Short mmCIF file of C-alpha atoms in Angstrom, two decimals:
data_model
loop_
_atom_site.label_atom_id
_atom_site.label_comp_id
_atom_site.label_asym_id
_atom_site.label_seq_id
_atom_site.Cartn_x
_atom_site.Cartn_y
_atom_site.Cartn_z
CA MET A 1 106.41 98.10 110.01
CA ARG A 2 105.96 95.77 107.05
CA ILE A 3 108.63 93.13 106.40
CA VAL A 4 109.49 90.17 104.22
CA LEU A 5 111.11 87.18 105.80
CA ASP A 6 113.53 85.07 103.79
CA THR A 7 112.92 81.31 104.25
CA SER A 8 116.11 81.05 106.24
CA VAL A 9 114.59 83.11 109.04
CA VAL A 10 111.44 81.01 109.24
CA VAL A 11 113.51 77.82 109.39
CA ALA A 12 115.86 79.25 112.01
CA ALA A 13 112.87 80.27 114.17
CA LEU A 14 111.44 76.72 114.03
CA ARG A 15 114.82 75.18 114.87
CA SER A 16 115.74 77.62 117.64
CA PRO A 17 112.70 78.99 119.49
CA ASN A 18 114.90 81.28 121.64
CA GLY A 19 116.81 83.02 118.92
CA ALA A 20 116.50 86.34 117.16
CA SER A 21 114.46 84.76 114.27
CA ALA A 22 111.93 83.45 116.77
CA LYS A 23 111.69 86.87 118.43
CA ILE A 24 110.69 88.32 115.04
CA ILE A 25 108.02 85.62 114.60
CA ASP A 26 106.71 86.57 118.08
CA LEU A 27 106.54 90.28 116.98
CA ILE A 28 104.58 89.22 113.88
CA GLN A 29 102.24 87.07 115.93
CA VAL A 30 101.33 89.89 118.32
CA GLY A 31 100.89 92.37 115.54
CA GLU A 32 103.89 94.65 116.21
CA VAL A 33 105.36 93.75 112.81
CA THR A 34 103.43 92.86 109.69
CA LEU A 35 104.62 89.96 107.55
CA CYS A 36 104.10 90.52 103.80
CA LEU A 37 103.51 87.22 102.01
CA ASP A 38 102.50 85.92 98.58
CA TYR A 39 101.57 82.43 97.51
CA LYS A 40 104.98 81.67 96.00
CA MET A 41 106.83 82.52 99.18
CA SER A 42 104.33 80.63 101.30
CA CYS A 43 105.04 77.54 99.16
CA GLU A 44 108.71 78.04 99.59
CA TYR A 45 108.30 78.24 103.40
CA ARG A 46 106.34 75.00 103.39
CA ASP A 47 108.72 73.16 101.13
CA VAL A 48 111.82 74.02 102.99
CA ALA A 49 110.58 74.05 106.61
CA ALA A 50 109.07 70.57 106.29
CA ARG A 51 112.25 68.93 105.18
CA PRO A 52 113.35 66.03 107.35
CA GLU A 53 116.51 67.63 108.62
CA HIS A 54 114.56 70.77 109.79
CA CYS A 55 111.80 68.69 111.41
CA LYS A 56 114.35 66.63 113.23
CA ALA A 57 116.27 69.71 114.46
CA SER A 58 113.13 71.43 115.61
CA GLY A 59 111.51 68.38 117.17
CA LEU A 60 108.37 69.08 115.15
CA SER A 61 106.42 66.71 112.94
CA VAL A 62 105.65 67.70 109.32
CA ARG A 63 102.05 68.33 110.47
CA GLN A 64 103.13 70.60 113.36
CA VAL A 65 105.24 72.60 110.91
CA GLY A 66 102.29 72.83 108.53
CA ASP A 67 99.93 73.98 111.32
CA PHE A 68 102.48 76.65 112.38
CA LEU A 69 102.76 77.93 108.80
CA SER A 70 99.01 77.89 108.36
CA ALA A 71 98.56 80.13 111.33
CA PHE A 72 101.46 82.28 110.08
CA GLU A 73 99.78 82.68 106.75
CA ASP A 74 96.48 83.68 108.40
CA ILE A 75 98.00 86.69 110.04
CA ALA A 76 100.24 87.71 107.07
CA GLU A 77 99.34 90.58 104.70
CA PRO A 78 98.67 88.98 101.35
CA ILE A 79 100.57 90.65 98.53
CA ARG A 80 99.43 90.64 94.91
CA MET A 81 102.42 90.65 92.58
CA LYS A 82 101.94 93.49 90.17
CA ARG A 83 105.33 93.48 88.60
CA ARG A 84 108.02 90.85 88.16
CA TYR A 85 111.74 91.41 88.60
CA ARG A 86 114.50 89.10 87.43
CA GLY A 87 118.22 89.17 87.62
CA LEU A 88 118.36 91.35 90.67
CA SER A 89 120.41 88.95 92.81
CA PRO A 90 123.52 86.91 91.99
CA ASP A 91 121.37 83.97 93.07
CA PRO A 92 118.23 83.71 90.92
CA SER A 93 116.28 82.00 93.71
CA ASP A 94 116.62 85.10 95.82
CA ASP A 95 114.72 87.20 93.29
CA MET A 96 111.49 85.81 94.74
CA VAL A 97 112.27 87.54 98.05
CA LEU A 98 113.28 90.73 96.36
CA GLU A 99 110.14 90.75 94.12
CA LEU A 100 107.90 90.29 97.13
CA ALA A 101 109.57 93.05 99.02
CA ILE A 102 109.38 95.52 96.18
CA ASN A 103 105.76 94.71 95.38
CA ALA A 104 104.83 94.99 99.00
CA THR A 105 106.81 98.22 99.44
CA ALA A 106 108.18 96.54 102.47
CA ASP A 107 110.13 98.49 105.11
CA ALA A 108 112.75 95.74 105.34
CA ILE A 109 113.84 92.29 104.36
CA VAL A 110 115.04 89.98 107.16
CA THR A 111 117.45 87.25 106.03
CA HIS A 112 120.53 85.25 106.91
CA ASN A 113 121.71 85.85 103.35
CA LEU A 114 122.80 89.47 103.22
CA ARG A 115 125.42 88.60 100.60
CA HIS A 116 122.76 88.15 97.89
CA LEU A 117 120.02 90.45 99.12
CA LYS A 118 121.44 93.58 100.73
CA LYS A 119 122.74 95.36 97.59
CA PRO A 120 119.89 94.61 95.27
CA ALA A 121 117.28 95.55 97.93
CA SER A 122 119.01 98.84 98.64
CA GLN A 123 118.49 99.85 94.97
CA PHE A 124 114.81 100.02 95.88
CA GLY A 125 115.30 101.77 99.22
CA ILE A 126 114.62 98.58 101.15
CA PRO A 127 117.12 97.72 103.89
CA ALA A 128 118.09 94.10 104.40
CA PHE A 129 119.04 92.88 107.89
CA THR A 130 119.96 89.72 109.70
CA PRO A 131 117.44 88.93 112.42
CA ALA A 132 119.67 90.34 115.17
CA GLU A 133 120.32 93.48 113.16
CA PHE A 134 116.61 93.87 112.50
CA LEU A 135 115.75 93.67 116.22
CA GLU A 136 118.45 96.24 117.03
CA TRP A 137 117.08 98.51 114.17
CA LEU A 138 113.59 98.24 115.71
CA ARG A 139 114.90 99.09 119.17
CA ASN A 140 116.51 102.20 117.64
CA GLY A 141 113.28 103.34 116.12
CA GLY A 142 113.34 101.52 112.76
CA GLU A 143 114.07 104.54 110.66
CA ARG A 144 112.49 104.03 107.29
CA ALA A 145 114.57 104.32 104.15
CA SER A 146 113.20 106.46 101.37
CA LYS A 147 111.59 104.21 98.77
CA LYS A 148 112.44 104.41 95.09
CA GLU A 149 109.74 103.90 92.56
CA PRO A 150 110.11 100.36 91.23
CA GLY A 151 110.09 101.50 87.55
CA ASN A 152 113.03 103.87 88.22
CA ALA A 153 115.32 101.68 90.17
CA ARG A 154 117.34 100.13 87.38
#
């Protein structure tokens, strides 16, 4: 199972180590789920997760957040972006998540922002879930959606 995590999920996992987002991180760390990651998304994780408000809420220092993310990057599957997509989401900053998922032929996107990601991801046969929905989907067998070819999706 190959997934893309929106930054909101990584931050939620750091802030709440007992929540659904943290459970997904645990699944990635033990190899039950594969995180797909590119350089741009990695930089986004680092920029957002190390913000003072998130460090304070998590009780972690900037260095501890960086160490966590370094370990996370080491186990992720690196994705080379072959094709760029723009204008997929009502929020242009969410296009980065969608581009990564499409280029990775991910099985799912996990996000706290379904409003901007669910519909455009579905155009490429990629389901988008909240962390709790994703865990439930996995428990039910994680039925894979049929993928559309990126060139034929729009």
